[in-house]
Coordinates of C-alpha atoms in Angstrom, one line a residue:
X1 CA 52.2 77.0 128.6
X2 CA 53.0 80.3 130.4
X3 CA 56.2 78.9 131.9
X4 CA 57.2 77.5 128.5
X5 CA 56.6 80.8 126.9
X6 CA 58.7 82.7 129.5
X7 CA 61.5 80.2 129.4
X8 CA 61.6 80.4 125.6
X9 CA 61.6 84.2 125.6
X10 CA 64.4 84.4 128.2
X11 CA 66.4 81.7 126.3
X12 CA 65.9 83.0 122.7
X13 CA 66.5 86.7 123.3
X14 CA 70.2 87.8 123.9
X15 CA 69.0 90.5 126.3
X16 CA 72.5 91.4 127.5
X17 CA 74.0 91.9 124.0
X18 CA 72.7 95.4 123.5
X19 CA 74.1 96.5 126.8
X20 CA 77.5 95.1 126.1
X21 CA 77.6 96.6 122.6
X22 CA 76.8 100.0 124.0
X23 CA 79.4 99.7 126.8
X24 CA 82.1 98.5 124.4
X25 CA 81.4 101.3 121.9
X26 CA 81.4 103.8 124.7
X27 CA 84.8 102.5 126.0
X28 CA 86.1 102.7 122.5
X29 CA 85.1 106.3 122.0
X30 CA 86.6 107.1 125.4
X31 CA 89.9 105.5 124.5
X32 CA 89.9 107.4 121.2
X33 CA 89.2 110.7 123.1
X34 CA 92.5 110.1 125.0
X35 CA 94.2 110.2 121.6
X36 CA 92.5 113.5 120.9
X37 CA 90.1 111.9 118.4
X38 CA 86.5 112.9 119.1
X39 CA 83.8 110.6 117.9
X40 CA 80.7 112.7 116.9
X41 CA 78.6 109.7 116.0
X42 CA 78.8 106.3 117.8
X43 CA 78.4 104.3 114.6
X44 CA 81.7 105.8 113.3
X45 CA 83.5 103.3 115.4
X46 CA 82.1 100.5 113.3
X47 CA 83.0 102.4 110.1
X48 CA 86.6 102.8 111.3
X49 CA 87.0 99.1 111.9
X50 CA 85.7 98.2 108.5
X51 CA 87.8 100.6 106.4
X52 CA 89.7 99.2 103.4
X53 CA 90.5 102.4 101.6
X54 CA 91.5 105.8 103.0
X55 CA 91.1 108.8 100.7
X56 CA 93.3 111.6 102.0
X57 CA 93.7 115.2 101.0
X58 CA 97.3 116.4 100.7
X59 CA 97.5 119.8 102.2
X60 CA 96.6 119.9 105.9
X61 CA 96.4 116.1 106.1
X62 CA 99.6 114.5 105.0
X63 CA 101.3 117.9 105.4
X64 CA 100.9 120.4 108.2
X65 CA 99.0 122.8 106.0
X66 CA 101.2 125.8 107.1
X67 CA 102.3 127.0 103.7
X68 CA 105.2 129.5 103.4
X69 CA 106.6 131.3 100.4
X70 CA 110.0 129.8 99.6
X71 CA 111.0 131.7 96.5
X72 CA 109.6 134.5 94.2
X73 CA 110.7 135.0 90.6
X74 CA 109.6 138.2 88.8
X75 CA 109.1 138.8 85.1
X76 CA 108.4 142.5 85.6
X77 CA 109.7 145.4 87.7
X78 CA 110.0 144.6 91.3
X79 CA 108.1 147.6 92.6
X80 CA 105.3 147.0 90.1
X81 CA 105.1 143.4 91.1
X82 CA 105.0 144.3 94.8
X83 CA 102.3 146.8 94.1
X84 CA 100.2 144.2 92.3
X85 CA 100.5 141.7 95.2
X86 CA 99.7 144.5 97.7
X87 CA 96.5 145.2 95.7
X88 CA 95.6 141.5 95.8
X89 CA 96.3 141.2 99.5
X90 CA 94.3 144.3 100.3
X91 CA 91.2 143.6 98.2
X92 CA 90.8 139.9 97.6
X93 CA 88.1 137.8 99.3
X94 CA 90.4 134.7 99.5
X95 CA 91.2 133.3 102.9
X96 CA 92.8 130.0 102.1
X97 CA 96.3 128.7 103.2
X98 CA 97.9 130.1 100.0
X99 CA 96.5 133.6 100.6
X100 CA 97.7 133.5 104.2
X101 CA 101.3 132.5 103.1
X102 CA 101.4 135.3 100.4
X103 CA 100.1 137.9 102.9
X104 CA 102.7 136.9 105.5
X105 CA 105.5 137.2 102.9
X106 CA 104.7 140.4 101.1
X107 CA 104.6 143.7 102.9
X108 CA 101.5 145.8 102.2
X109 CA 102.5 148.9 100.2
X110 CA 100.6 151.3 97.9
X111 CA 98.0 149.6 95.8
X112 CA 95.9 150.1 92.7
X113 CA 92.3 151.1 92.7
X114 CA 90.0 148.2 91.8
X115 CA 86.7 147.6 90.2
X116 CA 85.8 144.0 91.3
X117 CA 87.3 140.8 92.6
X118 CA 86.7 137.1 91.9
X119 CA 87.7 134.7 94.7
X120 CA 89.5 131.5 94.3
X121 CA 87.4 128.3 93.9
X122 CA 88.4 124.7 93.5
X123 CA 86.7 124.5 90.1
X124 CA 88.3 127.6 88.7
X125 CA 91.8 127.2 90.3
X126 CA 92.5 131.0 90.1
X127 CA 91.3 134.3 91.6
X128 CA 91.2 137.7 89.9
X129 CA 91.3 141.4 90.8
X130 CA 90.0 143.8 88.2
X131 CA 92.0 147.1 88.3
X132 CA 90.5 150.5 87.5
X133 CA 93.0 151.0 84.7
X134 CA 91.4 148.1 82.7
X135 CA 93.9 145.4 83.6
X136 CA 93.0 142.2 85.5
X137 CA 95.4 140.7 88.0
X138 CA 95.2 136.9 88.0
X139 CA 96.7 134.4 90.5
X140 CA 96.3 130.7 90.2
X141 CA 97.5 127.3 89.1
X142 CA 100.0 127.1 86.2
X143 CA 97.8 124.8 84.2
X144 CA 95.1 127.5 84.1
X145 CA 97.3 130.5 83.3
X146 CA 99.7 129.3 80.8
X147 CA 99.7 126.9 77.8
X148 CA 103.2 125.5 78.4
X149 CA 104.7 124.8 81.9
X150 CA 108.4 125.3 81.9
X151 CA 110.8 122.6 82.8
X152 CA 112.1 124.4 85.9
X153 CA 108.5 124.7 87.2
X154 CA 108.0 121.0 86.6
X155 CA 111.1 120.2 88.5
X156 CA 109.9 122.2 91.5
X157 CA 106.5 120.3 91.4
X158 CA 108.4 117.0 91.4
X159 CA 110.0 118.2 94.7
X160 CA 106.5 118.7 96.2
X161 CA 106.4 122.5 95.8
X162 CA 103.1 124.4 95.1
X163 CA 103.6 126.9 92.3
X164 CA 101.4 130.1 92.1
X165 CA 101.5 132.0 88.8
X166 CA 100.9 135.8 88.9
X167 CA 99.7 137.2 85.6
X168 CA 98.2 140.3 84.0
X169 CA 95.3 140.1 81.5
X170 CA 94.4 143.1 79.4
X171 CA 91.0 141.8 78.3
X172 CA 87.9 140.6 80.1
X173 CA 88.4 137.0 78.8
X174 CA 90.7 135.1 81.2
X175 CA 92.5 132.6 79.0
X176 CA 96.2 131.5 79.0
X177 CA 96.7 133.2 75.6
X178 CA 95.5 136.6 77.0
X179 CA 97.6 136.4 80.2
X180 CA 101.1 137.9 80.4
X181 CA 103.2 136.2 83.1
X182 CA 104.3 138.7 85.8
X183 CA 106.0 136.3 88.2
X184 CA 106.0 132.9 90.0
X185 CA 105.6 132.3 93.7
X186 CA 107.0 129.0 95.0
X187 CA 105.3 127.7 98.2
X188 CA 106.4 124.8 100.4
X189 CA 104.7 122.8 103.1
X190 CA 106.1 120.5 105.9
X191 CA 105.3 116.8 106.0
X192 CA 103.6 115.6 109.2
X193 CA 106.0 113.8 111.5
X194 CA 103.9 110.7 112.0
X195 CA 102.6 110.4 108.4
X196 CA 105.2 107.9 107.2
X197 CA 104.7 105.7 110.3
X198 CA 100.9 105.7 109.8
X199 CA 101.2 104.8 106.1
X200 CA 103.5 101.9 107.0
X201 CA 100.9 100.6 109.5
X202 CA 98.1 100.9 106.9
X203 CA 100.2 99.0 104.3
X204 CA 100.7 96.2 106.8
X205 CA 97.0 96.1 107.5
X206 CA 96.0 95.9 103.8
X207 CA 94.4 99.4 103.9
X208 CA 94.9 101.2 100.6
X209 CA 95.7 104.9 100.6
X210 CA 94.6 107.2 97.8
X211 CA 95.6 110.9 97.7
X212 CA 92.9 113.2 96.3
X213 CA 94.2 116.7 96.0
X214 CA 93.4 120.0 94.3
X215 CA 97.1 120.6 93.7
X216 CA 99.1 119.5 90.7
X217 CA 99.3 115.7 90.5
X218 CA 103.1 115.7 90.2
X219 CA 103.5 117.7 93.5
X220 CA 100.9 115.4 95.2
X221 CA 102.9 112.4 94.0
X222 CA 106.1 113.8 95.5
X223 CA 104.5 114.2 98.9
X224 CA 103.0 110.8 98.7
X225 CA 106.4 109.4 97.9
X226 CA 107.9 111.1 101.0
X227 CA 105.2 109.3 103.0
X228 CA 106.1 106.0 101.4
X229 CA 102.6 105.6 99.9
X230 CA 102.5 102.5 97.7
X231 CA 102.3 103.3 93.9
X232 CA 102.9 107.0 94.5
X233 CA 104.1 107.3 90.9
X234 CA 100.7 106.2 89.6
X235 CA 99.1 109.6 89.3
X236 CA 96.7 111.4 87.1
X237 CA 95.3 114.9 86.4
X238 CA 91.5 114.5 86.5
X239 CA 90.7 118.0 85.3
X240 CA 89.7 116.5 81.9
X241 CA 87.8 113.4 83.3
X242 CA 84.2 113.1 84.2
X243 CA 81.5 110.4 84.6
X244 CA 82.4 106.9 83.7
X245 CA 86.0 107.7 82.8
X246 CA 86.6 109.3 86.2
X247 CA 85.1 106.2 88.0
X248 CA 87.4 103.9 86.1
X249 CA 90.4 106.1 87.0
X250 CA 89.4 106.0 90.7
X251 CA 90.0 102.3 90.8
X252 CA 93.1 102.3 88.6
X253 CA 95.2 105.3 90.0
X254 CA 96.6 106.1 93.5
X255 CA 97.2 109.9 93.2
X256 CA 94.6 112.3 91.9
X257 CA 95.4 115.9 91.1
X258 CA 93.4 119.0 90.2
X259 CA 90.3 117.4 91.8
X260 CA 87.2 119.5 92.3
X261 CA 84.8 118.9 95.2
X262 CA 82.3 117.1 93.0
X263 CA 85.0 114.9 91.5
X264 CA 86.2 114.0 95.0
X265 CA 82.7 112.7 95.7
X266 CA 82.6 110.7 92.5
X267 CA 86.0 109.1 93.3
X268 CA 84.8 108.1 96.7
X269 CA 81.5 106.7 95.3
X270 CA 83.4 104.7 92.6
X271 CA 85.6 103.1 95.3
X272 CA 82.4 102.2 97.2
X273 CA 80.9 100.6 94.1
X274 CA 84.1 98.4 93.9
X275 CA 83.1 96.8 97.3
X276 CA 85.4 99.0 99.5
X277 CA 84.6 100.7 102.8
X278 CA 86.0 104.2 102.3
X279 CA 87.2 106.7 104.9
X280 CA 87.7 110.3 103.7
X281 CA 90.0 112.7 105.5
X282 CA 89.8 116.4 104.9
X283 CA 90.0 119.9 106.4
X284 CA 88.3 122.3 104.0
X285 CA 84.9 123.2 102.5
X286 CA 86.0 121.6 99.3
X287 CA 86.0 118.2 101.1
X288 CA 82.4 118.4 102.3
X289 CA 80.8 116.4 99.4
X290 CA 83.3 113.6 99.7
X291 CA 83.1 113.5 103.5
X292 CA 79.3 113.1 103.3
X293 CA 79.7 110.3 100.7
X294 CA 82.3 108.3 102.6
X295 CA 81.5 105.4 104.9
X296 CA 83.5 107.1 107.6
X297 CA 84.4 110.8 107.5
X298 CA 87.4 112.3 109.3
X299 CA 88.1 116.0 109.8
X300 CA 91.2 117.8 111.0
X301 CA 90.9 119.9 114.1
X302 CA 92.5 123.0 112.4
X303 CA 90.1 122.6 109.4
X304 CA 87.0 124.6 108.6
X305 CA 83.9 124.5 111.0
X306 CA 81.8 123.1 108.1
X307 CA 84.2 120.1 107.7
X308 CA 84.2 119.4 111.5
X309 CA 80.4 119.6 111.6
X310 CA 80.0 117.2 108.7
X311 CA 82.6 114.6 109.9
X312 CA 81.9 111.6 112.2
X313 CA 85.4 111.8 113.6
X314 CA 87.5 114.9 114.4
X315 CA 91.2 114.7 115.0
X316 CA 91.7 117.6 117.5
X317 CA 95.5 117.8 117.0
X318 CA 95.1 117.5 113.2
X319 CA 97.6 114.7 113.5
X320 CA 97.3 112.2 110.7
X321 CA 99.6 109.8 112.7
X322 CA 96.8 109.3 115.3
X323 CA 94.7 107.7 112.6
X324 CA 96.5 104.4 112.8
X325 CA 95.6 104.1 116.5
X326 CA 92.0 105.1 115.8
X327 CA 91.7 102.5 113.0
X328 CA 93.2 99.9 115.3
X329 CA 90.8 100.7 118.1
X330 CA 87.9 100.5 115.7
X331 CA 88.9 97.1 114.5
X332 CA 89.3 95.9 118.1
X333 CA 85.8 97.0 118.9
X334 CA 84.2 95.4 115.8
X335 CA 86.1 92.1 116.0
X336 CA 85.4 91.7 119.7
X337 CA 81.8 92.7 119.4
X338 CA 81.4 90.0 116.7
X339 CA 83.0 87.4 119.0
X340 CA 80.7 88.5 121.9
X341 CA 77.6 88.3 119.7
X342 CA 78.6 84.8 118.7
X343 CA 78.6 83.7 122.3
X344 CA 75.1 85.1 122.9
X345 CA 73.8 83.6 119.7
X346 CA 74.8 80.1 120.8
X347 CA 72.0 80.1 123.4
X348 CA 69.5 81.7 121.0
X349 CA 70.0 79.0 118.3
X350 CA 69.9 75.9 120.5
X351 CA 66.9 77.4 122.4
X352 CA 65.0 77.8 119.2
X353 CA 65.9 74.3 118.1
X354 CA 64.9 72.8 121.4
X355 CA 61.6 74.7 121.3
X356 CA 60.7 73.3 117.9
X357 CA 61.6 69.8 119.2
X358 CA 59.6 70.1 122.3
X359 CA 56.5 71.4 120.5
X360 CA 56.7 68.6 117.9
X361 CA 56.9 65.9 120.5
X362 CA 54.9 67.6 123.2
X363 CA 57.8 67.6 125.7
X364 CA 58.5 70.0 128.5
X365 CA 61.1 72.6 127.8
X366 CA 64.3 71.3 129.6
X367 CA 65.1 74.6 131.3
X368 CA 63.2 76.8 133.7
X369 CA 63.7 80.7 133.5
X370 CA 65.9 80.9 136.6
X371 CA 68.3 78.3 135.1
X372 CA 68.5 80.2 131.8
X373 CA 69.2 83.5 133.7
X374 CA 72.1 81.7 135.4
X375 CA 73.4 80.5 132.0
X376 CA 73.1 84.1 130.7
X377 CA 75.2 85.5 133.6
X378 CA 77.9 82.9 134.1
X379 CA 78.4 81.4 130.7
X380 CA 77.6 84.3 128.4
X381 CA 77.4 87.8 129.8
X382 CA 80.6 88.0 132.0
X383 CA 82.9 86.1 129.6
X384 CA 81.6 88.1 126.6
X385 CA 82.1 91.4 128.5
X386 CA 85.7 90.7 129.4
X387 CA 86.4 89.2 126.0
X388 CA 85.3 92.4 124.3
X389 CA 88.4 94.2 125.7
X390 CA 91.0 91.9 124.1
X391 CA 93.5 93.4 121.7
X392 CA 92.4 92.5 118.2
X393 CA 93.3 94.7 115.2
X394 CA 93.1 92.2 112.4
X395 CA 91.3 93.2 109.2
X396 CA 87.5 93.0 109.5
X397 CA 86.1 90.6 106.9
X398 CA 82.5 89.7 106.1
X399 CA 79.5 91.2 107.8
X400 CA 78.8 91.4 111.5
X401 CA 75.7 89.2 111.5
X402 CA 77.1 86.5 109.2
X403 CA 80.4 86.2 111.2
X404 CA 78.5 86.0 114.5
X405 CA 76.1 83.4 113.2
X406 CA 78.9 81.3 111.6
X407 CA 80.9 81.2 114.9
X408 CA 77.8 80.3 117.0
X409 CA 76.2 77.6 114.9
X410 CA 78.7 74.7 115.5
X411 CA 78.5 75.1 119.3
X412 CA 74.7 75.5 119.1
X413 CA 74.3 72.3 117.2
X414 CA 76.6 70.5 119.7
X415 CA 74.6 71.7 122.7
X416 CA 71.3 70.8 121.0
X417 CA 72.6 67.3 120.3
X418 CA 73.6 66.8 123.9
X419 CA 70.1 68.0 125.1
X420 CA 68.5 65.7 122.6
X421 CA 70.4 62.7 123.9
X422 CA 69.5 63.7 127.5
X423 CA 65.8 64.0 126.6
X424 CA 65.7 60.7 124.9
X425 CA 67.4 58.7 127.7
X426 CA 65.6 60.5 130.6
X427 CA 62.5 58.7 132.0

């Protein structure tokens, strides 16, 4: 009875599987590290292999994030305009890429005395500086500072430019009707070199890309078009959407503009409800909620510390192009681990079936522990180990356990049938 129990335990437990899984995951993370992609959590490898939708921010992800002022048009006196911008640069609490571009372009001159400042937020889409003379300087998105966006501004947005309105408000109530336009600042960004190549790879691998940006949806659509993202003209401004309407739009549209941090999370959650494995890429504090919600979170190396601490994967070079190699490696690891597990489960299943048979007929178990150990080493462990390093980046379908069991059952039944015939004909 003791030998029977030992033989059954050795036969039924795939004892080498856990070791091989750990080794394969470790090799996968090491290979990704060579591509300057750091895995912060080991389970992120599995998440990468199962991704079906990638939600990407625009600035800092598809583009390099190094905004620069391309053009300035003024509606007021040049000296007055420069003095207002100098006041903003000197006193604001903003520290985003837009502020850095404006600071780099405008030379600090004399400035007005101020009373208070209001920093830019993703929800508000503008920042203010209250001057001591009673006026309020406002800088922000055109949709927030004017009732009608001119055709020339729309044309610039269609070319992928970011437009920053500069206005003066003479009351405490910041509304488009109370704001007098002082000028427009046109900012441009550079598309990442490998972005188009990565998008093409994802398209071939049936991985859908959705762009979730705080910018104007027209500008985001233009950048998506330059990257050859499928259905880039299918865009929407979600500033007026919430709840169920936003969840429906998440499935229907490809490009989302004027998205707040909370709405980014809702979009990711809606895609997950639609049976998708979602990866979220981001670089700023406004991406934190979506990064936490996603099945796999990816941060850019030049992003905020908060984003890098939250993400499971950090791209040190902030190169979106590396993502295709990372996804490919994740798929290789998951597909090969599933195949290896299927090899180990063969022995588990036929051993359990033989055990039931032997107990029912009061037969001796046909294997002794040393024989089963030899089977483990020669037939399962070594082949499964080397098989786990094969190239395999096909799309992951189904679940790990179901796929492993499905592949193991036919062989298990065949071996059980052979053992049954042997037991019946043996004296």
